[in-house]
Amino acid sequence: MIAAMEPLYEGKAKRLWATNDPDVLRMEFKNDATAFNGEKKASFDDKGRLNNAISTRIYQLLESEGVPTHLVRRIDDTSAEVRKVEILPVEVIVRNFAAGSFCRRTGMAEGTPFSRSVIEFSYKNDELGDPLINEDYIREMKLASEAELSHLRARALEVNGILTRLFDECGLRLVDFKLEFGRLATDPSRIVLADEISPDGCRLWDKKTGEKMDKDRFRRDLGGVMEAYREVLDRISDLLD
Ligand code: TMP
Ligand code: ASP
């Protein structure tokens, strides 16, 4: 068989490649980083490997806790095999403390704890800049069914519980994170967690020092971006391996 020369899909931080199995894709993590809807760009040596390693370990933990994901297995430093899905065009964001766009919208001080986790949705659309939407928008735009939507909420909270505990044991505070879900190509009635969970799509603060250990280091030009990602991987590996 001739190896595929063109990816099936190329996003800002990942490429998807065909495999011999039509229901399985290879997800390759790139070293590229973008922020502010692609306005700010950079490339970091080792980022692809670090995010693949972090995301794979987290998805294996979630699977072991009963959360279905697209992960099949990590196949090399920068890629993993994943089950083919149709990504729902809704990003699910879970927030435990005020940060980022929540603070910009509300004026609340960064780091303010929430009495209950805040779930937020955004419409996955680069041209529109992934705007914030609510459940009524999702219904009217037919982005997901009512049943799928309640499933997303429930899963997002379940994942939040598992990840909050994981990171807490690593000395990290899980401030917020973004999830993406997909309908399995082999059975679209089944929704699984897709995309990735890495410091690119989470806010993680060191519990002792308050230091940011995630992509905000890049967004805000704080330096030491890969050092932070590497530290997150080391702490997770110490706990899970
Ligand atoms: P926000 O505060 O900028 O809305 O981000 C909330 C969380 O979602 C944060 O952990 C970063 C993550 N996120 C993404 O993964 N992709 C995005 O495009 C954006 C805007 C945020
Ligand atoms: N991921 C988005 C981008 O690439 C935004 C962000 O994470 O800040 O532009």
PDB file of C-alpha atoms and ligand atoms in Angstrom:
ATOM      1  CA  MET A   1       0.000   0.000   0.000  1.00  0.00           C
ATOM      2  CA  ILE A   2       1.230   3.500  -0.798  1.00  0.00           C
ATOM      3  CA  ALA A   3       1.381   5.671   2.305  1.00  0.00           C
ATOM      4  CA  ALA A   4      -0.970   8.666   2.313  1.00  0.00           C
ATOM      5  CA  MET A   5       0.969  11.784   1.309  1.00  0.00           C
ATOM      6  CA  GLU A   6      -1.690  14.329   2.126  1.00  0.00           C
ATOM      7  CA  PRO A   7      -3.443  14.622   5.469  1.00  0.00           C
ATOM      8  CA  LEU A   8      -7.223  14.204   5.420  1.00  0.00           C
ATOM      9  CA  TYR A   9      -7.422  17.297   7.573  1.00  0.00           C
ATOM     10  CA  GLU A  10      -4.983  19.869   8.887  1.00  0.00           C
ATOM     11  CA  GLY A  11      -5.869  22.086  11.817  1.00  0.00           C
ATOM     12  CA  LYS A  12      -3.869  24.612  13.777  1.00  0.00           C
ATOM     13  CA  ALA A  13      -2.184  22.081  16.053  1.00  0.00           C
ATOM     14  CA  LYS A  14      -2.921  18.659  14.537  1.00  0.00           C
ATOM     15  CA  ARG A  15      -3.145  16.689  11.318  1.00  0.00           C
ATOM     16  CA  LEU A  16      -5.367  13.700  10.636  1.00  0.00           C
ATOM     17  CA  TRP A  17      -4.144  10.921   8.358  1.00  0.00           C
ATOM     18  CA  ALA A  18      -5.882   7.890   6.884  1.00  0.00           C
ATOM     19  CA  THR A  19      -4.850   4.413   8.032  1.00  0.00           C
ATOM     20  CA  ASN A  20      -5.511   0.959   6.567  1.00  0.00           C
ATOM     21  CA  ASP A  21      -8.691   0.846   8.627  1.00  0.00           C
ATOM     22  CA  PRO A  22     -11.331   3.268   7.256  1.00  0.00           C
ATOM     23  CA  ASP A  23     -12.769   3.708  10.757  1.00  0.00           C
ATOM     24  CA  VAL A  24      -9.423   4.632  12.320  1.00  0.00           C
ATOM     25  CA  LEU A  25      -7.312   7.746  11.712  1.00  0.00           C
ATOM     26  CA  ARG A  26      -3.841   8.747  12.781  1.00  0.00           C
ATOM     27  CA  MET A  27      -3.837  11.999  14.720  1.00  0.00           C
ATOM     28  CA  GLU A  28      -0.497  13.794  14.509  1.00  0.00           C
ATOM     29  CA  PHE A  29       0.320  16.521  17.027  1.00  0.00           C
ATOM     30  CA  LYS A  30       2.230  19.401  15.420  1.00  0.00           C
ATOM     31  CA  ASN A  31       4.748  21.697  17.090  1.00  0.00           C
ATOM     32  CA  ASP A  32       2.730  24.726  15.952  1.00  0.00           C
ATOM     33  CA  ALA A  33       0.915  26.895  18.462  1.00  0.00           C
ATOM     34  CA  THR A  34      -1.660  29.565  17.722  1.00  0.00           C
ATOM     35  CA  ALA A  35      -3.673  31.888  19.899  1.00  0.00           C
ATOM     36  CA  PHE A  36      -6.427  34.467  19.473  1.00  0.00           C
ATOM     37  CA  ASN A  37      -8.051  32.554  16.623  1.00  0.00           C
ATOM     38  CA  GLY A  38      -4.798  32.060  14.756  1.00  0.00           C
ATOM     39  CA  GLU A  39      -3.647  35.704  14.936  1.00  0.00           C
ATOM     40  CA  LYS A  40      -0.594  34.804  17.002  1.00  0.00           C
ATOM     41  CA  LYS A  41       1.584  31.962  15.733  1.00  0.00           C
ATOM     42  CA  ALA A  42       4.711  30.160  16.852  1.00  0.00           C
ATOM     43  CA  SER A  43       6.350  26.775  16.750  1.00  0.00           C
ATOM     44  CA  PHE A  44       7.837  25.039  19.791  1.00  0.00           C
ATOM     45  CA  ASP A  45      10.264  22.130  19.550  1.00  0.00           C
ATOM     46  CA  ASP A  46       8.841  19.079  21.302  1.00  0.00           C
ATOM     47  CA  LYS A  47       5.298  20.448  21.695  1.00  0.00           C
ATOM     48  CA  GLY A  48       3.784  17.718  19.531  1.00  0.00           C
ATOM     49  CA  ARG A  49       5.440  14.975  21.554  1.00  0.00           C
ATOM     50  CA  LEU A  50       4.499  16.534  24.890  1.00  0.00           C
ATOM     51  CA  ASN A  51       0.840  17.054  23.981  1.00  0.00           C
ATOM     52  CA  ASN A  52       0.547  13.566  22.490  1.00  0.00           C
ATOM     53  CA  ALA A  53       2.013  12.066  25.670  1.00  0.00           C
ATOM     54  CA  ILE A  54      -0.134  14.181  27.997  1.00  0.00           C
ATOM     55  CA  SER A  55      -3.361  13.711  26.053  1.00  0.00           C
ATOM     56  CA  THR A  56      -2.858   9.953  25.614  1.00  0.00           C
ATOM     57  CA  ARG A  57      -2.297   9.422  29.335  1.00  0.00           C
ATOM     58  CA  ILE A  58      -5.333  11.505  30.221  1.00  0.00           C
ATOM     59  CA  TYR A  59      -7.577   9.694  27.713  1.00  0.00           C
ATOM     60  CA  GLN A  60      -6.393   6.324  29.038  1.00  0.00           C
ATOM     61  CA  LEU A  61      -7.290   7.451  32.551  1.00  0.00           C
ATOM     62  CA  LEU A  62     -10.719   8.680  31.396  1.00  0.00           C
ATOM     63  CA  GLU A  63     -11.374   5.386  29.583  1.00  0.00           C
ATOM     64  CA  SER A  64     -10.420   3.481  32.729  1.00  0.00           C
ATOM     65  CA  GLU A  65     -12.953   5.614  34.632  1.00  0.00           C
ATOM     66  CA  GLY A  66     -15.698   4.772  32.118  1.00  0.00           C
ATOM     67  CA  VAL A  67     -15.592   7.820  29.830  1.00  0.00           C
ATOM     68  CA  PRO A  68     -15.588   6.696  26.170  1.00  0.00           C
ATOM     69  CA  THR A  69     -13.019   8.515  24.022  1.00  0.00           C
ATOM     70  CA  HIS A  70     -11.815   8.306  20.442  1.00  0.00           C
ATOM     71  CA  LEU A  71      -8.374   7.021  21.511  1.00  0.00           C
ATOM     72  CA  VAL A  72      -7.245   3.661  20.186  1.00  0.00           C
ATOM     73  CA  ARG A  73      -3.555   3.831  21.153  1.00  0.00           C
ATOM     74  CA  ARG A  74      -0.499   6.039  21.045  1.00  0.00           C
ATOM     75  CA  ILE A  75       1.610   4.837  18.111  1.00  0.00           C
ATOM     76  CA  ASP A  76       4.718   6.991  18.205  1.00  0.00           C
ATOM     77  CA  ASP A  77       6.140  10.135  19.800  1.00  0.00           C
ATOM     78  CA  THR A  78       3.858  12.563  18.012  1.00  0.00           C
ATOM     79  CA  SER A  79       0.862  10.513  16.948  1.00  0.00           C
ATOM     80  CA  ALA A  80      -1.978   8.345  18.151  1.00  0.00           C
ATOM     81  CA  GLU A  81      -4.588   6.229  16.425  1.00  0.00           C
ATOM     82  CA  VAL A  82      -8.117   7.451  17.008  1.00  0.00           C
ATOM     83  CA  ARG A  83     -11.525   6.226  16.003  1.00  0.00           C
ATOM     84  CA  LYS A  84     -13.055   8.233  13.173  1.00  0.00           C
ATOM     85  CA  VAL A  85     -15.763  10.599  14.376  1.00  0.00           C
ATOM     86  CA  GLU A  86     -17.879  13.440  13.099  1.00  0.00           C
ATOM     87  CA  ILE A  87     -16.889  16.289  15.405  1.00  0.00           C
ATOM     88  CA  LEU A  88     -19.854  18.158  16.902  1.00  0.00           C
ATOM     89  CA  PRO A  89     -19.373  21.838  16.050  1.00  0.00           C
ATOM     90  CA  VAL A  90     -19.735  22.791  19.703  1.00  0.00           C
ATOM     91  CA  GLU A  91     -16.847  23.368  22.089  1.00  0.00           C
ATOM     92  CA  VAL A  92     -17.719  22.569  25.676  1.00  0.00           C
ATOM     93  CA  ILE A  93     -15.822  24.676  28.192  1.00  0.00           C
ATOM     94  CA  VAL A  94     -15.823  23.904  31.896  1.00  0.00           C
ATOM     95  CA  ARG A  95     -14.680  26.545  34.361  1.00  0.00           C
ATOM     96  CA  ASN A  96     -13.888  26.099  38.042  1.00  0.00           C
ATOM     97  CA  PHE A  97     -12.266  29.510  38.607  1.00  0.00           C
ATOM     98  CA  ALA A  98     -12.696  32.785  36.730  1.00  0.00           C
ATOM     99  CA  ALA A  99     -10.086  33.343  34.011  1.00  0.00           C
ATOM    100  CA  GLY A 100      -9.643  34.318  30.384  1.00  0.00           C
ATOM    101  CA  SER A 101     -12.727  35.317  28.437  1.00  0.00           C
ATOM    102  CA  PHE A 102     -14.945  34.859  31.519  1.00  0.00           C
ATOM    103  CA  CYS A 103     -13.053  37.709  33.227  1.00  0.00           C
ATOM    104  CA  ARG A 104     -13.098  39.836  30.086  1.00  0.00           C
ATOM    105  CA  ARG A 105     -16.875  39.433  29.762  1.00  0.00           C
ATOM    106  CA  THR A 106     -17.770  39.900  33.409  1.00  0.00           C
ATOM    107  CA  GLY A 107     -15.014  41.969  35.016  1.00  0.00           C
ATOM    108  CA  MET A 108     -14.670  39.315  37.726  1.00  0.00           C
ATOM    109  CA  ALA A 109     -11.138  39.037  39.178  1.00  0.00           C
ATOM    110  CA  GLU A 110      -8.971  36.247  37.753  1.00  0.00           C
ATOM    111  CA  GLY A 111      -8.840  33.277  40.119  1.00  0.00           C
ATOM    112  CA  THR A 112     -12.231  33.867  41.777  1.00  0.00           C
ATOM    113  CA  PRO A 113     -13.566  30.407  42.667  1.00  0.00           C
ATOM    114  CA  PHE A 114     -17.023  29.421  41.443  1.00  0.00           C
ATOM    115  CA  SER A 115     -19.644  27.971  43.792  1.00  0.00           C
ATOM    116  CA  ARG A 116     -20.467  25.442  41.067  1.00  0.00           C
ATOM    117  CA  SER A 117     -18.648  24.617  37.853  1.00  0.00           C
ATOM    118  CA  VAL A 118     -19.648  26.829  34.944  1.00  0.00           C
ATOM    119  CA  ILE A 119     -20.356  25.087  31.637  1.00  0.00           C
ATOM    120  CA  GLU A 120     -20.159  27.162  28.510  1.00  0.00           C
ATOM    121  CA  PHE A 121     -20.590  26.377  24.820  1.00  0.00           C
ATOM    122  CA  SER A 122     -19.004  27.962  21.804  1.00  0.00           C
ATOM    123  CA  TYR A 123     -19.796  27.499  18.129  1.00  0.00           C
ATOM    124  CA  LYS A 124     -16.768  25.912  16.453  1.00  0.00           C
ATOM    125  CA  ASN A 125     -16.355  28.287  13.537  1.00  0.00           C
ATOM    126  CA  ASP A 126     -13.043  30.029  12.826  1.00  0.00           C
ATOM    127  CA  GLU A 127     -14.583  32.676  10.562  1.00  0.00           C
ATOM    128  CA  LEU A 128     -16.874  33.777  13.374  1.00  0.00           C
ATOM    129  CA  GLY A 129     -14.124  33.413  16.017  1.00  0.00           C
ATOM    130  CA  ASP A 130     -15.811  30.535  17.916  1.00  0.00           C
ATOM    131  CA  PRO A 131     -18.558  32.706  19.461  1.00  0.00           C
ATOM    132  CA  LEU A 132     -20.151  31.960  22.808  1.00  0.00           C
ATOM    133  CA  ILE A 133     -23.579  30.361  22.345  1.00  0.00           C
ATOM    134  CA  ASN A 134     -26.182  28.838  24.638  1.00  0.00           C
ATOM    135  CA  GLU A 135     -28.415  25.783  24.558  1.00  0.00           C
ATOM    136  CA  ASP A 136     -31.187  27.597  22.678  1.00  0.00           C
ATOM    137  CA  TYR A 137     -28.705  28.508  19.929  1.00  0.00           C
ATOM    138  CA  ILE A 138     -27.549  24.888  19.768  1.00  0.00           C
ATOM    139  CA  ARG A 139     -31.151  23.744  19.317  1.00  0.00           C
ATOM    140  CA  GLU A 140     -32.027  26.347  16.672  1.00  0.00           C
ATOM    141  CA  MET A 141     -28.753  25.844  14.784  1.00  0.00           C
ATOM    142  CA  LYS A 142     -29.313  22.072  15.001  1.00  0.00           C
ATOM    143  CA  LEU A 143     -25.741  21.570  16.198  1.00  0.00           C
ATOM    144  CA  ALA A 144     -26.742  18.754  18.551  1.00  0.00           C
ATOM    145  CA  SER A 145     -29.954  17.065  19.626  1.00  0.00           C
ATOM    146  CA  GLU A 146     -31.466  17.628  23.089  1.00  0.00           C
ATOM    147  CA  ALA A 147     -30.301  14.158  24.099  1.00  0.00           C
ATOM    148  CA  GLU A 148     -26.781  14.797  22.828  1.00  0.00           C
ATOM    149  CA  LEU A 149     -26.675  18.127  24.628  1.00  0.00           C
ATOM    150  CA  SER A 150     -27.602  16.673  27.990  1.00  0.00           C
ATOM    151  CA  HIS A 151     -25.038  13.940  27.361  1.00  0.00           C
ATOM    152  CA  LEU A 152     -22.355  16.591  26.681  1.00  0.00           C
ATOM    153  CA  ARG A 153     -23.170  18.423  29.914  1.00  0.00           C
ATOM    154  CA  ALA A 154     -23.118  15.259  31.987  1.00  0.00           C
ATOM    155  CA  ARG A 155     -19.883  14.013  30.435  1.00  0.00           C
ATOM    156  CA  ALA A 156     -18.215  17.410  30.784  1.00  0.00           C
ATOM    157  CA  LEU A 157     -18.957  17.450  34.521  1.00  0.00           C
ATOM    158  CA  GLU A 158     -17.797  13.852  34.905  1.00  0.00           C
ATOM    159  CA  VAL A 159     -14.534  14.656  33.088  1.00  0.00           C
ATOM    160  CA  ASN A 160     -14.144  17.744  35.269  1.00  0.00           C
ATOM    161  CA  GLY A 161     -14.353  15.599  38.394  1.00  0.00           C
ATOM    162  CA  ILE A 162     -11.767  13.103  37.154  1.00  0.00           C
ATOM    163  CA  LEU A 163      -9.355  15.768  35.885  1.00  0.00           C
ATOM    164  CA  THR A 164      -9.721  18.018  38.925  1.00  0.00           C
ATOM    165  CA  ARG A 165      -8.668  15.073  41.126  1.00  0.00           C
ATOM    166  CA  LEU A 166      -5.835  14.055  38.782  1.00  0.00           C
ATOM    167  CA  PHE A 167      -4.340  17.534  38.588  1.00  0.00           C
ATOM    168  CA  ASP A 168      -4.908  18.186  42.282  1.00  0.00           C
ATOM    169  CA  GLU A 169      -2.776  15.134  43.075  1.00  0.00           C
ATOM    170  CA  CYS A 170      -0.132  16.624  40.738  1.00  0.00           C
ATOM    171  CA  GLY A 171      -0.132  19.910  42.648  1.00  0.00           C
ATOM    172  CA  LEU A 172      -2.039  21.696  39.888  1.00  0.00           C
ATOM    173  CA  ARG A 173      -5.309  23.585  39.981  1.00  0.00           C
ATOM    174  CA  LEU A 174      -7.597  22.901  37.034  1.00  0.00           C
ATOM    175  CA  VAL A 175      -8.939  26.388  36.339  1.00  0.00           C
ATOM    176  CA  ASP A 176     -10.793  25.640  33.109  1.00  0.00           C
ATOM    177  CA  PHE A 177     -10.624  23.493  29.988  1.00  0.00           C
ATOM    178  CA  LYS A 178     -12.226  22.864  26.628  1.00  0.00           C
ATOM    179  CA  LEU A 179     -13.648  19.578  25.359  1.00  0.00           C
ATOM    180  CA  GLU A 180     -14.757  18.422  21.938  1.00  0.00           C
ATOM    181  CA  PHE A 181     -16.991  15.476  21.246  1.00  0.00           C
ATOM    182  CA  GLY A 182     -17.744  13.437  18.131  1.00  0.00           C
ATOM    183  CA  ARG A 183     -20.256  10.936  16.786  1.00  0.00           C
ATOM    184  CA  LEU A 184     -18.565   7.614  16.013  1.00  0.00           C
ATOM    185  CA  ALA A 185     -18.358   6.894  12.267  1.00  0.00           C
ATOM    186  CA  THR A 186     -19.248   3.268  12.984  1.00  0.00           C
ATOM    187  CA  ASP A 187     -22.268   4.210  15.117  1.00  0.00           C
ATOM    188  CA  PRO A 188     -23.292   7.884  15.038  1.00  0.00           C
ATOM    189  CA  SER A 189     -25.696   7.328  17.941  1.00  0.00           C
ATOM    190  CA  ARG A 190     -22.596   7.010  20.149  1.00  0.00           C
ATOM    191  CA  ILE A 191     -20.796  10.140  21.283  1.00  0.00           C
ATOM    192  CA  VAL A 192     -17.204   9.961  22.438  1.00  0.00           C
ATOM    193  CA  LEU A 193     -14.712  12.485  23.726  1.00  0.00           C
ATOM    194  CA  ALA A 194     -12.491  13.520  20.791  1.00  0.00           C
ATOM    195  CA  ASP A 195      -9.733  16.070  20.022  1.00  0.00           C
ATOM    196  CA  GLU A 196      -7.157  16.349  22.835  1.00  0.00           C
ATOM    197  CA  ILE A 197      -6.732  17.344  26.447  1.00  0.00           C
ATOM    198  CA  SER A 198      -3.404  19.102  26.915  1.00  0.00           C
ATOM    199  CA  PRO A 199      -2.048  22.390  28.272  1.00  0.00           C
ATOM    200  CA  ASP A 200      -3.121  23.911  24.909  1.00  0.00           C
ATOM    201  CA  GLY A 201      -6.782  23.658  25.925  1.00  0.00           C
ATOM    202  CA  CYS A 202      -6.640  23.786  29.727  1.00  0.00           C
ATOM    203  CA  ARG A 203      -5.659  26.360  32.307  1.00  0.00           C
ATOM    204  CA  LEU A 204      -3.470  24.791  34.981  1.00  0.00           C
ATOM    205  CA  TRP A 205      -1.991  26.773  37.846  1.00  0.00           C
ATOM    206  CA  ASP A 206       0.620  25.470  40.240  1.00  0.00           C
ATOM    207  CA  LYS A 207      -1.133  25.115  43.592  1.00  0.00           C
ATOM    208  CA  LYS A 208       1.836  26.398  45.612  1.00  0.00           C
ATOM    209  CA  THR A 209       3.207  29.204  43.460  1.00  0.00           C
ATOM    210  CA  GLY A 210       0.159  30.102  41.362  1.00  0.00           C
ATOM    211  CA  GLU A 211       2.373  29.893  38.276  1.00  0.00           C
ATOM    212  CA  LYS A 212       0.591  29.332  34.963  1.00  0.00           C
ATOM    213  CA  MET A 213       1.512  25.955  33.457  1.00  0.00           C
ATOM    214  CA  ASP A 214      -0.418  26.119  30.187  1.00  0.00           C
ATOM    215  CA  LYS A 215      -0.846  27.951  26.887  1.00  0.00           C
ATOM    216  CA  ASP A 216      -1.404  31.264  28.680  1.00  0.00           C
ATOM    217  CA  ARG A 217       2.416  31.346  28.920  1.00  0.00           C
ATOM    218  CA  PHE A 218       2.404  31.671  25.116  1.00  0.00           C
ATOM    219  CA  ARG A 219      -0.714  33.883  24.882  1.00  0.00           C
ATOM    220  CA  ARG A 220       0.769  36.332  27.398  1.00  0.00           C
ATOM    221  CA  ASP A 221       4.445  36.039  26.395  1.00  0.00           C
ATOM    222  CA  LEU A 222       5.471  34.723  29.809  1.00  0.00           C
ATOM    223  CA  GLY A 223       8.259  32.505  28.404  1.00  0.00           C
ATOM    224  CA  GLY A 224       9.092  28.957  29.493  1.00  0.00           C
ATOM    225  CA  VAL A 225       6.169  27.512  27.525  1.00  0.00           C
ATOM    226  CA  MET A 226       7.623  24.068  26.854  1.00  0.00           C
ATOM    227  CA  GLU A 227       9.239  23.918  30.295  1.00  0.00           C
ATOM    228  CA  ALA A 228       5.734  24.215  31.747  1.00  0.00           C
ATOM    229  CA  TYR A 229       4.257  21.553  29.429  1.00  0.00           C
ATOM    230  CA  ARG A 230       7.174  19.222  30.249  1.00  0.00           C
ATOM    231  CA  GLU A 231       6.570  19.745  33.968  1.00  0.00           C
ATOM    232  CA  VAL A 232       2.868  18.882  33.511  1.00  0.00           C
ATOM    233  CA  LEU A 233       3.850  15.667  31.683  1.00  0.00           C
ATOM    234  CA  ASP A 234       6.422  14.757  34.356  1.00  0.00           C
ATOM    235  CA  ARG A 235       3.916  15.233  37.169  1.00  0.00           C
ATOM    236  CA  ILE A 236       1.178  13.240  35.396  1.00  0.00           C
ATOM    237  CA  SER A 237       3.641  10.474  34.504  1.00  0.00           C
ATOM    238  CA  ASP A 238       4.884  10.206  38.086  1.00  0.00           C
ATOM    239  CA  LEU A 239       1.311   9.635  39.172  1.00  0.00           C
ATOM    240  CA  LEU A 240      -0.030   7.431  36.393  1.00  0.00           C
ATOM    241  CA  ASP A 241       2.911   5.362  35.096  1.00  0.00           C
TER     242      ASP A 241
HETATM  243  P1  TMP B   1     -11.239  31.289  27.325  1.00  0.00           P
HETATM  244  O1  TMP B   1     -11.197  31.770  28.750  1.00  0.00           O
HETATM  245  O2  TMP B   1     -10.252  31.988  26.430  1.00  0.00           O
HETATM  246  O3  TMP B   1     -12.625  31.274  26.767  1.00  0.00           O
HETATM  247  O4  TMP B   1     -10.757  29.765  27.357  1.00  0.00           O
HETATM  248  C1  TMP B   1     -11.368  28.804  28.172  1.00  0.00           C
HETATM  249  C2  TMP B   1     -10.605  27.490  28.064  1.00  0.00           C
HETATM  250  O5  TMP B   1     -10.742  26.941  26.780  1.00  0.00           O
HETATM  251  C3  TMP B   1      -9.110  27.629  28.298  1.00  0.00           C
HETATM  252  O6  TMP B   1      -8.681  26.531  29.094  1.00  0.00           O
HETATM  253  C4  TMP B   1      -8.488  27.544  26.951  1.00  0.00           C
HETATM  254  C5  TMP B   1      -9.472  26.748  26.166  1.00  0.00           C
HETATM  255  N1  TMP B   1      -9.584  27.188  24.787  1.00  0.00           N
HETATM  256  C6  TMP B   1      -9.293  26.320  23.759  1.00  0.00           C
HETATM  257  O7  TMP B   1      -8.927  25.176  23.989  1.00  0.00           O
HETATM  258  N2  TMP B   1      -9.410  26.756  22.470  1.00  0.00           N
HETATM  259  C7  TMP B   1      -9.824  28.005  22.170  1.00  0.00           C
HETATM  260  O8  TMP B   1      -9.922  28.342  20.989  1.00  0.00           O
HETATM  261  C8  TMP B   1     -10.132  28.903  23.243  1.00  0.00           C
HETATM  262  C9  TMP B   1     -10.580  30.306  22.977  1.00  0.00           C
HETATM  263  C10 TMP B   1      -9.988  28.453  24.538  1.00  0.00           C
HETATM  264  N1  ASP B   2      -6.794  27.819  19.897  1.00  0.00           N
HETATM  265  C1  ASP B   2      -7.184  29.120  19.448  1.00  0.00           C
HETATM  266  C2  ASP B   2      -6.293  29.597  18.320  1.00  0.00           C
HETATM  267  O1  ASP B   2      -5.515  28.889  17.815  1.00  0.00           O
HETATM  268  C3  ASP B   2      -7.285  30.136  20.531  1.00  0.00           C
HETATM  269  C4  ASP B   2      -6.544  29.971  21.818  1.00  0.00           C
HETATM  270  O2  ASP B   2      -6.299  28.873  22.257  1.00  0.00           O
HETATM  271  O3  ASP B   2      -6.211  31.009  22.424  1.00  0.00           O
HETATM  272  O4  ASP B   2      -6.321  30.680  17.850  1.00  0.00           O
END
